[in-house]
Amino acid sequence: HEDSQTSRIYGFFTEVRDKFDGDETMWCLFNTVFCSLPLAAKVIAPRRKFMCVHGGLSPLLGDLDEVGGINRHEYGGGSLDPTSESIVDGLLWSDPSDEMDDFEQNERGCGYIFGVDATKDFCRRSGLDFICRAHQLSMEGYCYTHDDKCLTVFSAPNYCGLHDNKGAIMVVDGESLSFKQFTSAGNGGAAQLPATMPWSRFFS
């Protein structure tokens, strides 16, 4: 969900500049990489189909196939049409709520709050069982909402050193779907994940 405007305001620009002796080139390269990441992905497992996205949904997004026609490199620069801009805002910044049915403007100032009917309608139109997203702290590292049609997975334990939350990752292994939870390693060591974790060779 990073873009140049966001990372300049919320600290990443300063962090990179400080670590590279004031040189902003590396920050520009990071932004190029961020813009090359997909906005969403469809996962097809033997018994489930779901969308992975950082934030959530937009009222202008009809189904998942529409995401493929959006050029993420144009986001934030004023060259995307308003519909595509709204869709990307939703994919990157939206949050679910069980207290409403459809959509409202997000109090974050970007993206939307989307309700249970919005999630169910989108899953039906896109042929999905549920959507999986991040972007929002969960004390157990993951949580289901919207009648199990919306799953939040939050992988940063003890977020910002303040919340004492667990982190989690979702493991899709054949027909099973499970979660690995972990706590913060603190300042003295690295987090220990289970030795039996079925890491993909992609990460080798």
mmCIF file of C-alpha atoms in Angstrom:
data_model
loop_
_atom_site.group_PDB
_atom_site.id
_atom_site.type_symbol
_atom_site.label_atom_id
_atom_site.label_comp_id
_atom_site.label_asym_id
_atom_site.label_seq_id
_atom_site.Cartn_x
_atom_site.Cartn_y
_atom_site.Cartn_z
ATOM 1 C CA HIS A 1 0.000 0.000 0.000
ATOM 2 C CA GLU A 2 3.031 2.269 -0.061
ATOM 3 C CA ASP A 3 3.282 5.079 -2.565
ATOM 4 C CA SER A 4 5.617 8.037 -2.720
ATOM 5 C CA GLN A 5 3.187 10.452 -1.055
ATOM 6 C CA THR A 6 2.463 8.086 1.823
ATOM 7 C CA SER A 7 6.029 7.001 2.483
ATOM 8 C CA ARG A 8 7.283 10.587 2.406
ATOM 9 C CA ILE A 9 4.798 11.633 5.101
ATOM 10 C CA TYR A 10 4.833 8.619 7.428
ATOM 11 C CA GLY A 11 8.543 8.118 7.978
ATOM 12 C CA PHE A 12 9.887 5.729 5.363
ATOM 13 C CA PHE A 13 11.473 8.514 3.329
ATOM 14 C CA THR A 14 13.296 9.822 6.389
ATOM 15 C CA GLU A 15 14.407 6.337 7.438
ATOM 16 C CA VAL A 16 15.861 5.502 4.019
ATOM 17 C CA ARG A 17 17.543 8.886 3.670
ATOM 18 C CA ASP A 18 19.134 8.535 7.115
ATOM 19 C CA LYS A 19 20.418 5.027 6.426
ATOM 20 C CA PHE A 20 21.916 6.012 3.071
ATOM 21 C CA ASP A 21 23.715 9.195 4.127
ATOM 22 C CA GLY A 22 21.079 11.594 2.815
ATOM 23 C CA ASP A 23 20.879 9.997 -0.641
ATOM 24 C CA GLU A 24 17.270 9.882 -1.909
ATOM 25 C CA THR A 25 18.038 7.565 -4.830
ATOM 26 C CA MET A 26 17.305 4.401 -2.862
ATOM 27 C CA TRP A 27 13.931 5.773 -1.766
ATOM 28 C CA CYS A 28 13.043 6.382 -5.430
ATOM 29 C CA LEU A 29 14.037 2.807 -6.265
ATOM 30 C CA PHE A 30 11.887 1.468 -3.441
ATOM 31 C CA ASN A 31 8.914 3.369 -4.847
ATOM 32 C CA THR A 32 9.528 1.860 -8.271
ATOM 33 C CA VAL A 33 9.401 -1.598 -6.694
ATOM 34 C CA PHE A 34 6.262 -0.773 -4.697
ATOM 35 C CA CYS A 35 4.482 0.313 -7.879
ATOM 36 C CA SER A 36 5.414 -2.971 -9.541
ATOM 37 C CA LEU A 37 3.692 -5.086 -6.887
ATOM 38 C CA PRO A 38 0.248 -6.415 -7.849
ATOM 39 C CA LEU A 39 -2.793 -4.659 -6.423
ATOM 40 C CA ALA A 40 -4.525 -7.974 -5.736
ATOM 41 C CA ALA A 41 -4.125 -11.693 -6.333
ATOM 42 C CA LYS A 42 -6.593 -14.533 -6.803
ATOM 43 C CA VAL A 43 -5.673 -17.744 -4.990
ATOM 44 C CA ILE A 44 -7.226 -20.974 -6.212
ATOM 45 C CA ALA A 45 -6.874 -23.868 -3.768
ATOM 46 C CA PRO A 46 -8.567 -27.281 -4.095
ATOM 47 C CA ARG A 47 -11.568 -26.283 -1.965
ATOM 48 C CA ARG A 48 -11.376 -22.482 -1.871
ATOM 49 C CA LYS A 49 -10.989 -19.441 -4.068
ATOM 50 C CA PHE A 50 -10.113 -16.136 -2.480
ATOM 51 C CA MET A 51 -8.662 -12.713 -3.198
ATOM 52 C CA CYS A 52 -5.607 -11.370 -1.400
ATOM 53 C CA VAL A 53 -5.385 -7.599 -1.097
ATOM 54 C CA HIS A 54 -3.861 -5.109 1.297
ATOM 55 C CA GLY A 55 -6.896 -2.993 2.192
ATOM 56 C CA GLY A 56 -10.299 -4.033 0.910
ATOM 57 C CA LEU A 57 -13.055 -3.055 -1.488
ATOM 58 C CA SER A 58 -14.313 -0.039 -3.406
ATOM 59 C CA PRO A 59 -17.934 0.673 -4.341
ATOM 60 C CA LEU A 60 -16.795 1.157 -7.939
ATOM 61 C CA LEU A 61 -15.124 -2.269 -8.210
ATOM 62 C CA GLY A 62 -17.496 -4.649 -9.957
ATOM 63 C CA ASP A 63 -15.431 -7.824 -9.778
ATOM 64 C CA LEU A 64 -11.839 -8.978 -9.444
ATOM 65 C CA ASP A 65 -11.213 -9.118 -13.196
ATOM 66 C CA GLU A 66 -11.447 -5.318 -13.405
ATOM 67 C CA VAL A 67 -8.240 -4.932 -11.367
ATOM 68 C CA GLY A 68 -6.128 -6.320 -14.207
ATOM 69 C CA GLY A 69 -6.884 -3.319 -16.403
ATOM 70 C CA ILE A 70 -5.469 -0.742 -13.964
ATOM 71 C CA ASN A 71 -1.929 0.607 -14.354
ATOM 72 C CA ARG A 72 -0.672 0.971 -10.798
ATOM 73 C CA HIS A 73 2.234 3.154 -11.941
ATOM 74 C CA GLU A 74 -0.301 5.893 -12.710
ATOM 75 C CA TYR A 75 -1.814 5.850 -9.200
ATOM 76 C CA GLY A 76 -1.400 9.046 -7.224
ATOM 77 C CA GLY A 77 -0.034 11.008 -10.138
ATOM 78 C CA GLY A 78 -3.283 12.387 -11.481
ATOM 79 C CA SER A 79 -3.230 10.333 -14.695
ATOM 80 C CA LEU A 80 -5.657 7.583 -13.612
ATOM 81 C CA ASP A 81 -9.325 8.103 -14.383
ATOM 82 C CA PRO A 82 -11.484 8.770 -11.288
ATOM 83 C CA THR A 83 -13.064 5.297 -11.331
ATOM 84 C CA SER A 84 -9.695 3.520 -11.355
ATOM 85 C CA GLU A 85 -8.346 5.903 -8.720
ATOM 86 C CA SER A 86 -11.289 5.040 -6.461
ATOM 87 C CA ILE A 87 -10.793 1.321 -7.035
ATOM 88 C CA VAL A 88 -7.099 1.512 -6.111
ATOM 89 C CA ASP A 89 -7.925 3.603 -3.041
ATOM 90 C CA GLY A 90 -10.250 0.825 -1.918
ATOM 91 C CA LEU A 91 -7.820 -2.004 -2.632
ATOM 92 C CA LEU A 92 -5.056 -0.287 -0.679
ATOM 93 C CA TRP A 93 -6.825 1.558 2.134
ATOM 94 C CA SER A 94 -10.319 0.210 2.884
ATOM 95 C CA ASP A 95 -11.423 -1.458 6.135
ATOM 96 C CA PRO A 96 -14.333 -3.816 6.929
ATOM 97 C CA SER A 97 -17.035 -3.085 9.488
ATOM 98 C CA ASP A 98 -19.740 -5.315 10.948
ATOM 99 C CA GLU A 99 -21.788 -2.240 11.840
ATOM 100 C CA MET A 100 -22.927 -1.433 8.308
ATOM 101 C CA ASP A 101 -24.049 -3.170 5.131
ATOM 102 C CA ASP A 102 -22.623 -1.277 2.177
ATOM 103 C CA PHE A 103 -19.974 1.490 1.891
ATOM 104 C CA GLU A 104 -19.040 4.706 3.667
ATOM 105 C CA GLN A 105 -16.048 7.020 3.371
ATOM 106 C CA ASN A 106 -13.163 5.836 5.544
ATOM 107 C CA GLU A 107 -12.230 7.963 8.548
ATOM 108 C CA ARG A 108 -8.569 7.365 7.595
ATOM 109 C CA GLY A 109 -9.174 9.923 4.854
ATOM 110 C CA CYS A 110 -8.595 7.454 2.024
ATOM 111 C CA GLY A 111 -10.457 4.356 0.919
ATOM 112 C CA TYR A 112 -13.773 3.153 2.301
ATOM 113 C CA ILE A 113 -15.459 1.338 5.136
ATOM 114 C CA PHE A 114 -17.213 -1.685 3.614
ATOM 115 C CA GLY A 115 -19.935 -3.777 5.197
ATOM 116 C CA VAL A 116 -21.049 -7.376 5.096
ATOM 117 C CA ASP A 117 -23.367 -7.001 2.095
ATOM 118 C CA ALA A 118 -20.592 -5.335 0.085
ATOM 119 C CA THR A 119 -18.266 -8.248 0.818
ATOM 120 C CA LYS A 120 -20.829 -10.939 0.055
ATOM 121 C CA ASP A 121 -21.886 -9.243 -3.194
ATOM 122 C CA PHE A 122 -18.293 -8.881 -4.364
ATOM 123 C CA CYS A 123 -17.486 -12.515 -3.563
ATOM 124 C CA ARG A 124 -20.588 -13.667 -5.439
ATOM 125 C CA ARG A 125 -19.800 -11.550 -8.522
ATOM 126 C CA SER A 126 -16.163 -12.698 -8.543
ATOM 127 C CA GLY A 127 -16.769 -16.379 -7.775
ATOM 128 C CA LEU A 128 -14.838 -16.195 -4.484
ATOM 129 C CA ASP A 129 -15.337 -17.854 -1.127
ATOM 130 C CA PHE A 130 -13.830 -14.959 0.825
ATOM 131 C CA ILE A 131 -11.375 -12.072 0.679
ATOM 132 C CA CYS A 132 -8.114 -12.017 2.638
ATOM 133 C CA ARG A 133 -6.633 -8.663 3.580
ATOM 134 C CA ALA A 134 -4.210 -7.042 6.035
ATOM 135 C CA HIS A 135 -3.915 -3.331 6.900
ATOM 136 C CA GLN A 136 -5.577 -3.530 10.319
ATOM 137 C CA LEU A 137 -4.235 -4.663 13.667
ATOM 138 C CA SER A 138 -5.733 -7.866 15.064
ATOM 139 C CA MET A 139 -4.818 -8.837 18.615
ATOM 140 C CA GLU A 140 -4.633 -12.538 17.726
ATOM 141 C CA GLY A 141 -2.900 -11.876 14.405
ATOM 142 C CA TYR A 142 -5.955 -12.781 12.351
ATOM 143 C CA CYS A 143 -9.734 -12.506 12.548
ATOM 144 C CA TYR A 144 -12.808 -13.291 10.460
ATOM 145 C CA THR A 145 -15.645 -10.828 9.928
ATOM 146 C CA HIS A 146 -18.636 -10.534 7.603
ATOM 147 C CA ASP A 147 -19.889 -14.066 8.315
ATOM 148 C CA ASP A 148 -16.417 -15.483 7.546
ATOM 149 C CA LYS A 149 -16.347 -13.823 4.116
ATOM 150 C CA CYS A 150 -13.634 -11.324 5.130
ATOM 151 C CA LEU A 151 -10.385 -12.451 6.758
ATOM 152 C CA THR A 152 -7.805 -10.035 8.180
ATOM 153 C CA VAL A 153 -4.254 -11.365 8.613
ATOM 154 C CA PHE A 154 -1.853 -9.009 10.387
ATOM 155 C CA SER A 155 1.751 -10.201 10.485
ATOM 156 C CA ALA A 156 3.404 -7.495 12.622
ATOM 157 C CA PRO A 157 3.551 -8.581 16.293
ATOM 158 C CA ASN A 158 3.589 -5.926 19.010
ATOM 159 C CA TYR A 159 2.818 -3.319 16.372
ATOM 160 C CA CYS A 160 4.875 -0.140 16.808
ATOM 161 C CA GLY A 161 6.109 -1.586 20.097
ATOM 162 C CA LEU A 162 2.841 -0.549 21.737
ATOM 163 C CA HIS A 163 0.027 -3.033 21.240
ATOM 164 C CA ASP A 164 1.282 -6.432 22.503
ATOM 165 C CA ASN A 165 -0.632 -8.114 19.674
ATOM 166 C CA LYS A 166 0.312 -11.398 18.073
ATOM 167 C CA GLY A 167 1.351 -11.626 14.444
ATOM 168 C CA ALA A 168 0.066 -14.345 12.134
ATOM 169 C CA ILE A 169 0.490 -15.849 8.700
ATOM 170 C CA MET A 170 -1.984 -17.985 6.810
ATOM 171 C CA VAL A 171 -0.813 -21.340 5.446
ATOM 172 C CA VAL A 172 -2.674 -22.857 2.497
ATOM 173 C CA ASP A 173 -1.583 -26.486 2.202
ATOM 174 C CA GLY A 174 -3.580 -28.519 -0.254
ATOM 175 C CA GLU A 175 -7.141 -28.614 1.027
ATOM 176 C CA SER A 176 -6.352 -27.202 4.469
ATOM 177 C CA LEU A 177 -6.112 -23.602 5.612
ATOM 178 C CA SER A 178 -4.407 -22.841 8.934
ATOM 179 C CA PHE A 179 -2.686 -20.027 10.803
ATOM 180 C CA LYS A 180 0.694 -19.707 12.487
ATOM 181 C CA GLN A 181 0.751 -17.139 15.281
ATOM 182 C CA PHE A 182 3.882 -15.599 16.764
ATOM 183 C CA THR A 183 4.924 -12.940 19.220
ATOM 184 C CA SER A 184 7.490 -10.180 19.026
ATOM 185 C CA ALA A 185 11.140 -11.186 19.439
ATOM 186 C CA GLY A 186 11.871 -7.981 21.324
ATOM 187 C CA ASN A 187 15.187 -6.226 20.774
ATOM 188 C CA GLY A 188 17.439 -9.165 21.541
ATOM 189 C CA GLY A 189 16.775 -11.814 18.935
ATOM 190 C CA ALA A 190 14.981 -13.052 15.863
ATOM 191 C CA ALA A 191 11.456 -14.423 15.900
ATOM 192 C CA GLN A 192 11.300 -18.211 15.841
ATOM 193 C CA LEU A 193 8.765 -19.768 13.506
ATOM 194 C CA PRO A 194 7.987 -23.490 13.659
ATOM 195 C CA ALA A 195 10.624 -25.721 12.046
ATOM 196 C CA THR A 196 7.850 -27.593 10.230
ATOM 197 C CA MET A 197 6.709 -24.480 8.363
ATOM 198 C CA PRO A 198 6.194 -25.559 4.734
ATOM 199 C CA TRP A 199 8.127 -22.715 3.112
ATOM 200 C CA SER A 200 7.750 -22.373 -0.617
ATOM 201 C CA ARG A 201 10.911 -22.733 -2.665
ATOM 202 C CA PHE A 202 10.143 -19.231 -3.927
ATOM 203 C CA PHE A 203 11.598 -17.905 -0.661
ATOM 204 C CA SER A 204 14.750 -20.084 -0.746
#
